[in-house]
CSV table of C-alpha atoms in Angstrom, one decimal:
chain,number,residue,atom,x,y,z
A,1089,UNK,CA,-29.0,-17.2,-102.6
A,1090,UNK,CA,-29.5,-15.9,-98.6
A,1091,UNK,CA,-27.9,-12.5,-98.8
A,1092,UNK,CA,-31.1,-10.7,-97.8
A,1093,UNK,CA,-31.3,-12.7,-94.7
A,1094,UNK,CA,-27.6,-12.6,-94.3
A,1095,UNK,CA,-27.8,-8.6,-94.1
A,1096,UNK,CA,-31.1,-8.7,-91.9
A,1097,UNK,CA,-28.9,-10.9,-89.4
A,1098,UNK,CA,-25.9,-8.5,-89.6
A,1099,UNK,CA,-27.8,-5.2,-89.2
A,1100,UNK,CA,-29.4,-6.9,-85.8
A,1101,UNK,CA,-26.1,-8.1,-84.5
A,1102,UNK,CA,-24.5,-4.7,-85.3
A,1103,UNK,CA,-27.2,-3.2,-83.4
A,1104,UNK,CA,-26.1,-5.6,-80.5
A,1105,UNK,CA,-22.4,-4.9,-80.6
A,1106,UNK,CA,-22.6,-1.3,-81.6
A,1107,UNK,CA,-24.4,-0.6,-78.0
A,1108,UNK,CA,-21.7,-2.1,-76.1
A,1109,UNK,CA,-18.8,-0.4,-77.8
A,1110,UNK,CA,-20.6,2.8,-77.3
A,1111,UNK,CA,-21.1,1.8,-73.2
A,1112,UNK,CA,-17.6,0.9,-73.5
A,1113,UNK,CA,-16.4,4.6,-74.3
A,1114,UNK,CA,-18.7,6.1,-72.0
A,1115,UNK,CA,-17.2,3.6,-69.2
A,1116,UNK,CA,-13.8,5.1,-69.9
A,1117,UNK,CA,-14.1,8.7,-67.7
A,1118,UNK,CA,-15.5,6.6,-64.7
A,1119,UNK,CA,-12.1,4.3,-64.8
A,1120,UNK,CA,-10.4,7.7,-64.8
A,1121,UNK,CA,-12.1,9.5,-62.2
A,1122,UNK,CA,-13.6,6.6,-59.6
A,1123,UNK,CA,-11.4,3.7,-59.8
A,1124,UNK,CA,-7.8,3.6,-58.4
A,1125,UNK,CA,-5.1,2.0,-60.9
A,1126,UNK,CA,-4.7,-1.2,-58.6
A,1127,UNK,CA,-8.3,-2.1,-58.7
A,1128,UNK,CA,-8.5,-1.4,-62.1
A,1129,UNK,CA,-5.6,-3.8,-63.0
A,1130,UNK,CA,-6.5,-6.6,-60.7
A,1131,UNK,CA,-10.1,-6.1,-62.3
A,1132,UNK,CA,-9.0,-6.3,-65.7
A,1133,UNK,CA,-6.7,-9.3,-65.2
A,1134,UNK,CA,-9.3,-11.3,-63.5
A,1135,UNK,CA,-11.7,-10.7,-66.4
A,1136,UNK,CA,-8.9,-11.7,-68.9
A,1137,UNK,CA,-8.5,-14.9,-67.0
A,1138,UNK,CA,-12.3,-15.5,-66.6
A,1139,UNK,CA,-12.7,-15.4,-70.7
A,1140,UNK,CA,-10.0,-17.7,-70.8
A,1141,UNK,CA,-11.2,-20.0,-68.4
A,1142,UNK,CA,-14.5,-20.2,-69.5
A,1143,UNK,CA,-13.6,-20.8,-72.8
A,1144,UNK,CA,-11.9,-24.3,-71.6
A,1145,UNK,CA,-14.4,-25.0,-68.3
A,1146,UNK,CA,-17.1,-25.0,-70.4
A,1147,UNK,CA,-15.5,-26.4,-73.6
A,1148,UNK,CA,-16.6,-24.2,-75.8
A,1149,UNK,CA,-19.7,-26.0,-76.7
A,1150,UNK,CA,-21.6,-23.0,-77.0
A,1151,UNK,CA,-20.2,-23.4,-80.8
A,1152,UNK,CA,-22.0,-27.0,-80.8
A,1153,UNK,CA,-25.2,-25.5,-79.7
A,1154,UNK,CA,-25.1,-22.9,-83.0
A,1155,UNK,CA,-24.4,-25.8,-85.1
A,1156,UNK,CA,-26.6,-29.2,-83.9
A,1157,UNK,CA,-29.5,-26.9,-83.5
A,1158,UNK,CA,-30.0,-23.8,-85.7
A,1159,UNK,CA,-31.0,-26.4,-88.9
A,1160,UNK,CA,-32.6,-29.0,-87.0
A,1161,UNK,CA,-36.2,-29.4,-87.6
A,1162,UNK,CA,-37.0,-32.4,-85.7
A,1163,UNK,CA,-38.6,-31.1,-82.5
A,1164,UNK,CA,-37.6,-34.1,-80.4
A,1165,UNK,CA,-34.1,-34.0,-81.5
A,1166,UNK,CA,-34.0,-30.5,-80.9
A,1167,UNK,CA,-35.3,-31.0,-77.1
A,1168,UNK,CA,-33.4,-33.6,-76.3
A,1169,UNK,CA,-30.0,-31.8,-77.2
A,1170,UNK,CA,-31.1,-29.0,-75.1
A,1171,UNK,CA,-31.4,-31.6,-72.6
A,1172,UNK,CA,-28.0,-32.9,-73.2
A,1173,UNK,CA,-26.6,-29.4,-73.0
A,1174,UNK,CA,-28.0,-28.0,-69.9
A,1175,UNK,CA,-26.7,-31.5,-68.1
A,1176,UNK,CA,-23.2,-30.9,-69.6
A,1177,UNK,CA,-23.2,-27.3,-68.1
A,1178,UNK,CA,-24.4,-28.3,-64.4
A,1179,UNK,CA,-21.5,-30.7,-64.7
A,1180,UNK,CA,-19.2,-28.3,-65.8
A,1181,UNK,CA,-20.1,-25.5,-63.1
A,1182,UNK,CA,-20.1,-27.9,-60.4
A,1183,UNK,CA,-16.7,-29.3,-61.4
A,1184,UNK,CA,-15.1,-25.5,-62.1
A,1185,UNK,CA,-16.6,-24.6,-58.7
A,1186,UNK,CA,-14.9,-27.7,-56.6
A,1187,UNK,CA,-11.8,-27.4,-58.4
A,1188,UNK,CA,-11.5,-23.7,-57.5
A,1189,UNK,CA,-12.2,-24.9,-54.0
A,1190,UNK,CA,-9.2,-27.3,-54.0
A,1191,UNK,CA,-6.8,-25.0,-55.4
A,1192,UNK,CA,-7.9,-22.0,-53.1
A,1193,UNK,CA,-7.5,-24.2,-50.2
A,1194,UNK,CA,-3.7,-25.2,-51.5
A,1195,UNK,CA,-2.9,-21.9,-52.9
A,1196,UNK,CA,-3.5,-18.6,-52.0
A,1197,UNK,CA,-4.4,-16.7,-55.2
A,1198,UNK,CA,-6.1,-13.4,-54.9
A,1199,UNK,CA,-9.0,-12.8,-56.4
A,1200,UNK,CA,-9.9,-16.2,-57.3
A,1201,UNK,CA,-13.4,-16.3,-55.8
A,1202,UNK,CA,-13.8,-13.0,-58.3
A,1203,UNK,CA,-12.5,-14.8,-61.1
A,1204,UNK,CA,-14.3,-17.8,-61.0
A,1205,UNK,CA,-17.9,-15.8,-60.6
A,1206,UNK,CA,-17.1,-14.2,-63.5
A,1207,UNK,CA,-15.9,-17.2,-65.3
A,1208,UNK,CA,-19.1,-18.8,-64.8
A,1209,UNK,CA,-21.4,-15.9,-65.5
A,1210,UNK,CA,-19.4,-15.5,-68.9
A,1211,UNK,CA,-19.9,-19.0,-69.7
A,1212,UNK,CA,-23.4,-19.2,-68.8
A,1213,UNK,CA,-24.2,-16.0,-70.5
A,1214,UNK,CA,-22.1,-16.8,-73.9
A,1215,UNK,CA,-24.3,-20.3,-73.5
A,1216,UNK,CA,-27.7,-18.5,-73.6
A,1217,UNK,CA,-26.8,-16.0,-76.2
A,1218,UNK,CA,-25.7,-18.9,-78.3
A,1219,UNK,CA,-29.2,-20.7,-77.8
A,1220,UNK,CA,-31.3,-17.5,-78.6
A,1221,UNK,CA,-29.4,-17.5,-81.9
A,1222,UNK,CA,-29.8,-21.1,-82.5
A,1223,UNK,CA,-33.2,-21.2,-82.2
A,1224,UNK,CA,-33.6,-18.0,-84.5
A,1225,UNK,CA,-34.4,-15.7,-81.3
A,1226,UNK,CA,-32.3,-12.7,-83.1
A,1227,UNK,CA,-34.1,-10.1,-82.1
A,1228,UNK,CA,-34.1,-11.5,-78.3
A,1229,UNK,CA,-30.5,-12.0,-78.6
A,1230,UNK,CA,-30.1,-8.3,-79.7
A,1231,UNK,CA,-32.3,-6.8,-77.0
A,1232,UNK,CA,-30.5,-9.1,-74.3
A,1233,UNK,CA,-27.0,-7.8,-75.4
A,1234,UNK,CA,-27.9,-4.2,-74.9
A,1235,UNK,CA,-30.1,-4.5,-71.5
A,1236,UNK,CA,-27.2,-6.4,-70.5
A,1237,UNK,CA,-24.7,-3.6,-71.3
A,1238,UNK,CA,-26.8,-1.1,-69.8
A,1239,UNK,CA,-27.2,-2.8,-66.5
A,1240,UNK,CA,-23.5,-3.0,-66.5
A,1241,UNK,CA,-23.2,0.7,-67.3
A,1242,UNK,CA,-26.0,1.5,-64.7
A,1243,UNK,CA,-24.3,-1.0,-61.9
A,1244,UNK,CA,-21.1,0.8,-62.4
A,1245,UNK,CA,-22.4,4.8,-61.9
A,1246,UNK,CA,-24.4,3.0,-58.3
A,1247,UNK,CA,-21.5,0.9,-57.1
A,1248,UNK,CA,-18.5,2.8,-58.3
A,1249,UNK,CA,-19.4,6.2,-58.4
A,1250,UNK,CA,-21.7,6.8,-55.7
A,1251,UNK,CA,-21.0,4.0,-53.3
A,1252,UNK,CA,-17.0,4.0,-54.3
A,1253,UNK,CA,-16.8,-0.1,-53.6
A,1254,UNK,CA,-13.9,0.2,-56.5
A,1255,UNK,CA,-12.9,-3.4,-57.6
A,1256,UNK,CA,-16.3,-5.0,-55.8
A,1257,UNK,CA,-18.3,-2.7,-57.6
A,1258,UNK,CA,-17.0,-3.1,-61.3
A,1259,UNK,CA,-16.8,-7.1,-60.6
A,1260,UNK,CA,-20.7,-6.8,-59.1
A,1261,UNK,CA,-21.4,-4.2,-62.2
A,1262,UNK,CA,-20.0,-6.6,-64.8
A,1263,UNK,CA,-21.6,-10.2,-63.5
A,1264,UNK,CA,-25.0,-8.8,-63.0
A,1265,UNK,CA,-24.5,-7.7,-67.1
A,1266,UNK,CA,-23.9,-11.0,-67.7
A,1267,UNK,CA,-26.7,-12.5,-65.4
A,1268,UNK,CA,-29.4,-10.1,-66.7
A,1269,UNK,CA,-28.4,-11.7,-70.3
A,1270,UNK,CA,-29.4,-15.0,-69.3
A,1271,UNK,CA,-32.6,-13.9,-67.2
A,1272,UNK,CA,-34.0,-11.9,-70.2
A,1273,UNK,CA,-33.5,-15.1,-73.0
A,1274,UNK,CA,-34.2,-17.9,-70.5
A,1275,UNK,CA,-38.0,-15.5,-70.0
A,1276,UNK,CA,-38.3,-15.1,-73.4
A,1277,UNK,CA,-36.7,-18.5,-75.1
A,1278,UNK,CA,-37.6,-21.1,-71.6
A,1279,UNK,CA,-34.4,-23.3,-72.0
A,1280,UNK,CA,-34.3,-24.2,-68.7
A,1281,UNK,CA,-38.4,-25.6,-68.6
A,1282,UNK,CA,-37.6,-27.6,-71.6
A,1283,UNK,CA,-35.1,-30.1,-69.5
A,1284,UNK,CA,-36.0,-33.8,-69.2
A,1285,UNK,CA,-33.3,-36.0,-67.4
A,1286,UNK,CA,-34.8,-38.7,-69.2
A,1287,UNK,CA,-33.8,-37.1,-72.7
A,1288,UNK,CA,-30.3,-36.9,-71.9
A,1289,UNK,CA,-28.1,-38.3,-74.7
A,1290,UNK,CA,-24.5,-38.8,-73.5
A,1291,UNK,CA,-23.9,-40.1,-77.7
A,1292,UNK,CA,-25.2,-36.5,-78.6
A,1293,UNK,CA,-22.9,-35.1,-75.9
A,1294,UNK,CA,-20.1,-36.6,-77.2
A,1295,UNK,CA,-20.4,-36.1,-80.7
A,1296,UNK,CA,-20.7,-31.9,-79.8
A,1297,UNK,CA,-18.1,-32.0,-77.3
A,1298,UNK,CA,-15.8,-33.7,-80.7
A,1299,UNK,CA,-17.2,-31.0,-82.5
A,1300,UNK,CA,-16.1,-28.1,-80.1
A,1301,UNK,CA,-12.9,-28.8,-78.1
A,1302,UNK,CA,-10.9,-28.4,-81.0
A,1303,UNK,CA,-12.2,-25.0,-81.1
A,1304,UNK,CA,-11.0,-24.5,-77.2
A,1305,UNK,CA,-7.3,-24.9,-78.7
A,1306,UNK,CA,-8.2,-22.3,-81.4
A,1307,UNK,CA,-9.5,-19.7,-79.2
A,1308,UNK,CA,-5.9,-20.2,-77.5
A,1309,UNK,CA,-4.2,-19.7,-80.2
A,1310,UNK,CA,-5.9,-16.7,-81.1
A,1311,UNK,CA,-5.4,-15.4,-78.1
A,1312,UNK,CA,-1.6,-15.6,-78.9
A,1313,UNK,CA,-2.0,-14.3,-82.3
A,1314,UNK,CA,-3.4,-11.5,-80.8
A,1315,UNK,CA,-1.5,-10.7,-77.6
A,1316,UNK,CA,1.9,-12.3,-78.1
A,1317,UNK,CA,3.2,-9.0,-79.9
A,1318,UNK,CA,2.5,-6.7,-76.6
A,1319,UNK,CA,4.6,-9.8,-74.5
A,1320,UNK,CA,7.4,-9.2,-76.7
A,1321,UNK,CA,7.4,-5.7,-76.8
A,1322,UNK,CA,7.3,-5.1,-72.9
A,1323,UNK,CA,10.0,-7.6,-72.7
A,1324,UNK,CA,12.2,-6.4,-75.3
A,1325,UNK,CA,11.0,-2.7,-75.7
A,1326,UNK,CA,9.2,-1.6,-72.3
A,1327,UNK,CA,5.8,-0.4,-71.3
A,1328,UNK,CA,5.8,3.1,-73.1
A,1329,UNK,CA,6.7,1.0,-76.9
A,1330,UNK,CA,3.5,-1.2,-76.0
A,1331,UNK,CA,1.5,2.0,-75.6
A,1332,UNK,CA,2.0,2.9,-78.8
A,1333,UNK,CA,1.6,-0.3,-80.2
A,1334,UNK,CA,-1.7,-0.7,-78.8
A,1335,UNK,CA,-2.8,2.7,-79.5
A,1336,UNK,CA,-2.3,2.2,-83.5
A,1337,UNK,CA,-4.3,-1.4,-83.1
A,1338,UNK,CA,-7.2,0.4,-81.9
A,1339,UNK,CA,-8.0,2.0,-85.4
A,1340,UNK,CA,-7.9,-1.9,-87.0
A,1341,UNK,CA,-10.5,-2.7,-84.2
A,1342,UNK,CA,-12.8,-0.7,-85.8
A,1343,UNK,CA,-12.5,-3.0,-88.9
A,1344,UNK,CA,-13.1,-5.7,-86.7
A,1345,UNK,CA,-16.3,-4.6,-85.3
A,1346,UNK,CA,-17.6,-4.7,-88.2
A,1347,UNK,CA,-16.2,-8.2,-89.4
A,1348,UNK,CA,-17.2,-9.7,-86.2
A,1349,UNK,CA,-21.0,-9.1,-86.5
A,1350,UNK,CA,-20.6,-10.0,-90.2
A,1351,UNK,CA,-18.9,-13.3,-89.2
A,1352,UNK,CA,-21.4,-13.7,-86.7
A,1353,UNK,CA,-24.3,-13.7,-89.4
A,1354,UNK,CA,-21.8,-15.5,-91.8
A,1355,UNK,CA,-21.4,-18.6,-89.5
A,1356,UNK,CA,-25.1,-19.4,-89.2
A,1357,UNK,CA,-26.2,-18.8,-92.9
A,1358,UNK,CA,-23.5,-21.5,-93.7
A,1359,UNK,CA,-24.5,-24.0,-91.2
A,1360,UNK,CA,-28.2,-23.4,-92.9
A,1361,UNK,CA,-26.8,-23.6,-96.3
A,1362,UNK,CA,-24.3,-26.2,-96.4
A,1363,UNK,CA,-26.4,-29.1,-98.0
A,1364,UNK,CA,-27.7,-26.4,-100.7
A,1365,UNK,CA,-26.5,-27.2,-104.2
A,1366,UNK,CA,-25.5,-23.3,-104.5
A,1367,UNK,CA,-23.2,-23.0,-101.5
A,1368,UNK,CA,-19.9,-22.5,-103.5
A,1369,UNK,CA,-21.4,-19.8,-104.9
A,1370,UNK,CA,-22.6,-18.4,-101.7
A,1371,UNK,CA,-19.3,-18.1,-100.0
A,1372,UNK,CA,-17.1,-17.3,-103.4
A,1373,UNK,CA,-19.7,-14.3,-103.9
A,1374,UNK,CA,-20.4,-13.1,-100.3
A,1375,UNK,CA,-16.1,-13.6,-99.4
A,1376,UNK,CA,-15.3,-11.7,-102.7
A,1377,UNK,CA,-17.8,-8.8,-101.6
A,1378,UNK,CA,-16.8,-8.9,-98.1
A,1379,UNK,CA,-13.1,-8.4,-98.9
A,1380,UNK,CA,-13.6,-5.8,-101.3
A,1381,UNK,CA,-15.9,-4.1,-98.7
A,1382,UNK,CA,-12.8,-4.1,-96.1
A,1383,UNK,CA,-9.8,-3.1,-98.4
A,1384,UNK,CA,-12.7,-0.4,-99.4
A,1385,UNK,CA,-13.4,0.9,-95.6
A,1386,UNK,CA,-9.5,1.0,-95.1
A,1387,UNK,CA,-9.1,3.2,-98.3
A,1388,UNK,CA,-11.0,5.8,-96.8
A,1389,UNK,CA,-10.1,5.5,-93.1
A,1390,UNK,CA,-6.5,5.9,-94.3
A,1391,UNK,CA,-6.7,9.9,-94.8
A,1392,UNK,CA,-9.5,10.4,-91.8
A,1393,UNK,CA,-7.2,8.7,-89.4
A,1394,UNK,CA,-3.8,10.8,-90.9
A,1395,UNK,CA,-6.1,13.9,-90.1
A,1396,UNK,CA,-6.4,12.5,-86.7
A,1397,UNK,CA,-3.3,12.3,-85.9
A,1398,UNK,CA,-2.7,15.7,-86.6
A,1399,UNK,CA,-4.8,16.7,-84.0
A,1400,UNK,CA,-2.7,14.8,-81.7
A,1401,UNK,CA,0.3,16.2,-83.5
A,1402,UNK,CA,1.6,17.6,-79.8
A,1403,UNK,CA,1.4,14.2,-77.9
A,1404,UNK,CA,3.9,11.3,-78.2
A,1405,UNK,CA,0.9,8.7,-80.1
A,1406,UNK,CA,1.8,10.6,-83.1
A,1407,UNK,CA,4.9,8.4,-83.7
A,1408,UNK,CA,2.4,5.8,-84.0
A,1409,UNK,CA,0.6,7.0,-87.5
A,1410,UNK,CA,2.3,4.6,-89.6
A,1411,UNK,CA,1.9,1.5,-87.3
A,1412,UNK,CA,-1.9,2.3,-87.3
A,1413,UNK,CA,-1.8,2.2,-91.3
A,1414,UNK,CA,-0.5,-1.4,-90.9
A,1415,UNK,CA,-3.2,-2.3,-88.6
A,1416,UNK,CA,-5.6,-1.8,-90.9
A,1417,UNK,CA,-4.7,-4.5,-93.2
A,1418,UNK,CA,-3.6,-6.7,-90.2
A,1419,UNK,CA,-7.9,-6.4,-89.2
A,1420,UNK,CA,-8.7,-7.0,-93.1
A,1421,UNK,CA,-6.9,-10.1,-92.9
A,1422,UNK,CA,-8.1,-11.1,-89.5
A,1423,UNK,CA,-11.6,-10.7,-90.8
A,1424,UNK,CA,-11.5,-12.3,-93.7
A,1425,UNK,CA,-9.9,-15.3,-91.8
A,1426,UNK,CA,-13.1,-15.4,-89.9
A,1427,UNK,CA,-15.6,-14.8,-92.4
A,1428,UNK,CA,-13.7,-17.9,-94.7
A,1429,UNK,CA,-13.4,-20.2,-91.4
A,1430,UNK,CA,-17.4,-20.5,-90.9
A,1431,UNK,CA,-16.6,-23.0,-93.8
A,1432,UNK,CA,-15.0,-25.6,-91.2
A,1433,UNK,CA,-17.9,-25.1,-88.6
A,1434,UNK,CA,-20.3,-25.6,-91.4
A,1435,UNK,CA,-18.7,-28.6,-92.7
A,1436,UNK,CA,-17.4,-30.3,-88.9
A,1437,UNK,CA,-13.9,-29.6,-89.7
A,1438,UNK,CA,-13.0,-27.6,-86.9
A,1439,UNK,CA,-9.5,-29.2,-86.4
A,1440,UNK,CA,-8.8,-26.8,-89.6
A,1441,UNK,CA,-9.6,-23.7,-87.6
A,1442,UNK,CA,-7.2,-24.5,-85.2
A,1443,UNK,CA,-4.2,-25.7,-87.2
A,1444,UNK,CA,-4.7,-22.9,-89.4
A,1445,UNK,CA,-4.7,-20.4,-86.3
A,1446,UNK,CA,-1.4,-22.4,-85.1
A,1447,UNK,CA,0.2,-21.9,-88.3
A,1448,UNK,CA,-0.4,-18.2,-88.1
A,1449,UNK,CA,0.5,-17.7,-84.7
A,1450,UNK,CA,3.8,-19.9,-85.4
A,1451,UNK,CA,4.8,-17.2,-88.1
A,1452,UNK,CA,4.0,-14.0,-86.1
A,1453,UNK,CA,6.4,-15.0,-83.3
A,1454,UNK,CA,9.0,-15.9,-85.6
A,1455,UNK,CA,9.2,-13.2,-87.6
A,1456,UNK,CA,8.4,-10.6,-84.6
A,1457,UNK,CA,11.8,-12.1,-82.9
A,1458,UNK,CA,13.6,-11.8,-86.2
A,1459,UNK,CA,12.5,-8.4,-87.0
A,1460,UNK,CA,12.2,-6.7,-83.4
A,1461,UNK,CA,15.8,-6.0,-83.1
A,1462,UNK,CA,16.3,-4.1,-86.3
A,1463,UNK,CA,12.8,-2.4,-86.7
A,1464,UNK,CA,11.7,-2.5,-83.0
A,1465,UNK,CA,7.6,-2.2,-83.0
A,1466,UNK,CA,7.4,-1.9,-86.4
A,1467,UNK,CA,8.8,-5.3,-86.6
A,1468,UNK,CA,6.5,-6.9,-84.3
A,1469,UNK,CA,3.6,-5.4,-86.3
A,1470,UNK,CA,5.0,-7.0,-89.6
A,1471,UNK,CA,5.1,-10.3,-87.7
A,1472,UNK,CA,1.3,-9.5,-86.6
A,1473,UNK,CA,0.5,-8.8,-90.3
A,1474,UNK,CA,2.0,-11.7,-91.9
A,1475,UNK,CA,0.8,-14.2,-89.0
A,1476,UNK,CA,-3.1,-12.7,-89.9
A,1477,UNK,CA,-2.0,-13.1,-93.9
A,1478,UNK,CA,-0.9,-16.7,-93.5
A,1479,UNK,CA,-3.8,-17.9,-91.3
A,1480,UNK,CA,-6.0,-16.2,-93.8
A,1481,UNK,CA,-4.2,-17.9,-97.0
A,1482,UNK,CA,-4.1,-21.6,-95.4
A,1483,UNK,CA,-7.9,-21.5,-94.4
A,1484,UNK,CA,-8.6,-19.7,-98.0
A,1485,UNK,CA,-7.0,-23.0,-99.7
A,1486,UNK,CA,-8.9,-25.4,-97.1
A,1487,UNK,CA,-12.2,-23.8,-97.9
A,1488,UNK,CA,-11.6,-24.0,-101.6
A,1489,UNK,CA,-11.0,-27.9,-101.2
A,1490,UNK,CA,-13.8,-28.6,-98.8
A,1491,UNK,CA,-16.8,-26.2,-100.7
A,1492,UNK,CA,-14.5,-24.9,-104.1
A,1493,UNK,CA,-14.7,-21.4,-103.0
A,1494,UNK,CA,-13.1,-18.6,-105.1
A,1495,UNK,CA,-12.5,-15.5,-104.6
A,1496,UNK,CA,-12.3,-12.9,-107.3
A,1497,UNK,CA,-9.2,-11.3,-107.0
A,1498,UNK,CA,-8.9,-9.1,-110.0
A,1499,UNK,CA,-10.9,-6.1,-108.1
A,1500,UNK,CA,-9.6,-6.9,-104.4
A,1501,UNK,CA,-5.7,-6.8,-105.9
A,1502,UNK,CA,-6.7,-3.3,-107.6
A,1503,UNK,CA,-8.0,-2.2,-104.2
A,1504,UNK,CA,-5.1,-3.3,-102.7
A,1505,UNK,CA,-2.9,-1.2,-104.5
A,1506,UNK,CA,-5.0,1.6,-104.1
A,1507,UNK,CA,-4.9,1.1,-100.2
A,1508,UNK,CA,-1.0,1.0,-100.6
A,1509,UNK,CA,-0.7,4.5,-102.4
A,1510,UNK,CA,-3.4,6.0,-100.2
A,1511,UNK,CA,-1.6,4.8,-97.3
A,1512,UNK,CA,1.9,6.2,-98.6
A,1513,UNK,CA,0.8,9.2,-99.8
A,1514,UNK,CA,-1.5,10.4,-97.1
A,1515,UNK,CA,1.1,10.2,-94.2
A,1516,UNK,CA,3.2,12.5,-96.5
A,1517,UNK,CA,0.9,15.4,-96.9
A,1518,UNK,CA,-1.1,17.7,-94.8
A,1519,UNK,CA,-4.3,18.2,-93.6
A,1520,UNK,CA,-6.1,19.9,-96.4
A,1521,UNK,CA,-4.7,17.8,-99.0
A,1522,UNK,CA,-6.0,14.6,-97.0
A,1523,UNK,CA,-9.2,15.8,-97.8
A,1524,UNK,CA,-8.6,16.0,-101.0
A,1525,UNK,CA,-7.7,12.8,-101.3
A,1526,UNK,CA,-10.4,11.5,-99.1
A,1527,UNK,CA,-12.6,12.6,-102.3
A,1528,UNK,CA,-10.4,10.9,-104.7
A,1529,UNK,CA,-10.7,7.4,-102.6
A,1530,UNK,CA,-14.1,7.5,-102.8
A,1531,UNK,CA,-14.1,8.2,-106.7
A,1532,UNK,CA,-11.9,5.0,-106.7
A,1533,UNK,CA,-13.7,3.0,-104.6
A,1534,UNK,CA,-17.1,3.9,-106.5
A,1535,UNK,CA,-15.6,3.0,-109.8
A,1536,UNK,CA,-14.2,-0.1,-108.3
A,1537,UNK,CA,-17.3,-1.3,-106.7
A,1538,UNK,CA,-19.7,-0.3,-109.4
A,1539,UNK,CA,-21.7,-3.0,-109.2
A,1540,UNK,CA,-22.3,-3.5,-105.6
A,1541,UNK,CA,-23.0,0.4,-105.3
A,1542,UNK,CA,-25.7,0.2,-107.8
A,1543,UNK,CA,-27.1,-2.9,-105.9
A,1544,UNK,CA,-27.2,-1.0,-102.7
A,1545,UNK,CA,-28.9,2.0,-104.3
A,1546,UNK,CA,-31.4,-0.3,-105.7
A,1547,UNK,CA,-32.3,-2.0,-102.5
A,1548,UNK,CA,-32.8,1.4,-100.9
A,1549,UNK,CA,-34.7,2.3,-103.8
A,1550,UNK,CA,-37.3,-0.2,-103.5
A,1551,UNK,CA,-37.5,0.2,-99.6
A,1552,UNK,CA,-38.4,4.0,-100.5
A,1553,UNK,CA,-41.1,3.2,-102.7
A,1554,UNK,CA,-42.7,0.6,-100.1
A,1555,UNK,CA,-42.8,2.9,-97.3
A,1556,UNK,CA,-44.3,5.4,-100.0
A,1557,UNK,CA,-47.1,2.7,-100.8
């Protein structure tokens, strides 16, 4: 079992992603004091569309890079695939520029040039990051991610704070951060130097696109699943209600950050182990443990979040406390959907990723529309949770058929019940009692996860003994 390798990769990816989250928080004061609302709004809008169209223009082929490269031991086949992907990248960038010039000629679209530059830089950075992961250059991936984030921040200080370039400064800073990622990975891994036009294989390209194209639809559907709630709230309840909804979502995103880095490592391990005889045991054991982990995190976060809300009790955001608790569950279901869904990537069943996402999105939209009139924001939150839960269950059923994945539910159900009790109690007691509740939650989690805790302690003891030697 490669859980040790999984833990190592998770740690590396966590370091890389954590740096971007810290810098993102540090950037907020810069936005507040040095960027006009119009500039920030235009930049955010361009960034959103650039991310969406980057997936479409590059056909999410970075997913195929991971799948087709990471387990390939034949050097000749690997070099052929690298040349083929580089050929596709050139074609995609050329087509993107030509189409944007045609659109710009006939329609006067504001910030089209900025959006296209972002689109290309995002696509290139994604591609080279996946190259690094697929070629087992995980440390290079992390270093490049951290350096790219710090470059973005440094350029913001110069272009936005000192030179006051506003939208142009924001855009250049972001694009330079993406470009630095490409340059550093290229310097270390030397992808472009491996290109040979004689090795281009259109048959290989077709196979990779068949694998990745369904994921384009999946990413679009995920955007709808995560963003449609805000659209409904703005149209039905107004911008203020959407502010409360967005604020409450931030707490669930803390769970999602941990889940996303584990998902990255899980996807690689799934591809590497798909033909191993213990693949069923691997998926069953890892996903059971992860489910317990994320529910345990939520149990501990509930009293902590309540204390935080008491600190901001004088603000309008206090009314979103119960929503924040609900979104913790939503984050767990989304994270588990992603981790279970790695089975589809490993078995070339990426169409199932799309269909299960559509199922979740459909439930979310229907329930939200039915409940928003009666329950307001809470109705949309319930729709969001049921949509994520539906997606998770659908993926679980398919994964069970593909690799006989079995998740042990006894301890998970116990933790789920503890969370519900924890949630109800924490929002109805004061600050001091929430500290007591937190201590009781720690005890309950230790009892339910006793075996996992002992395993972790044994690993730590082993590391200490090794260092002493």
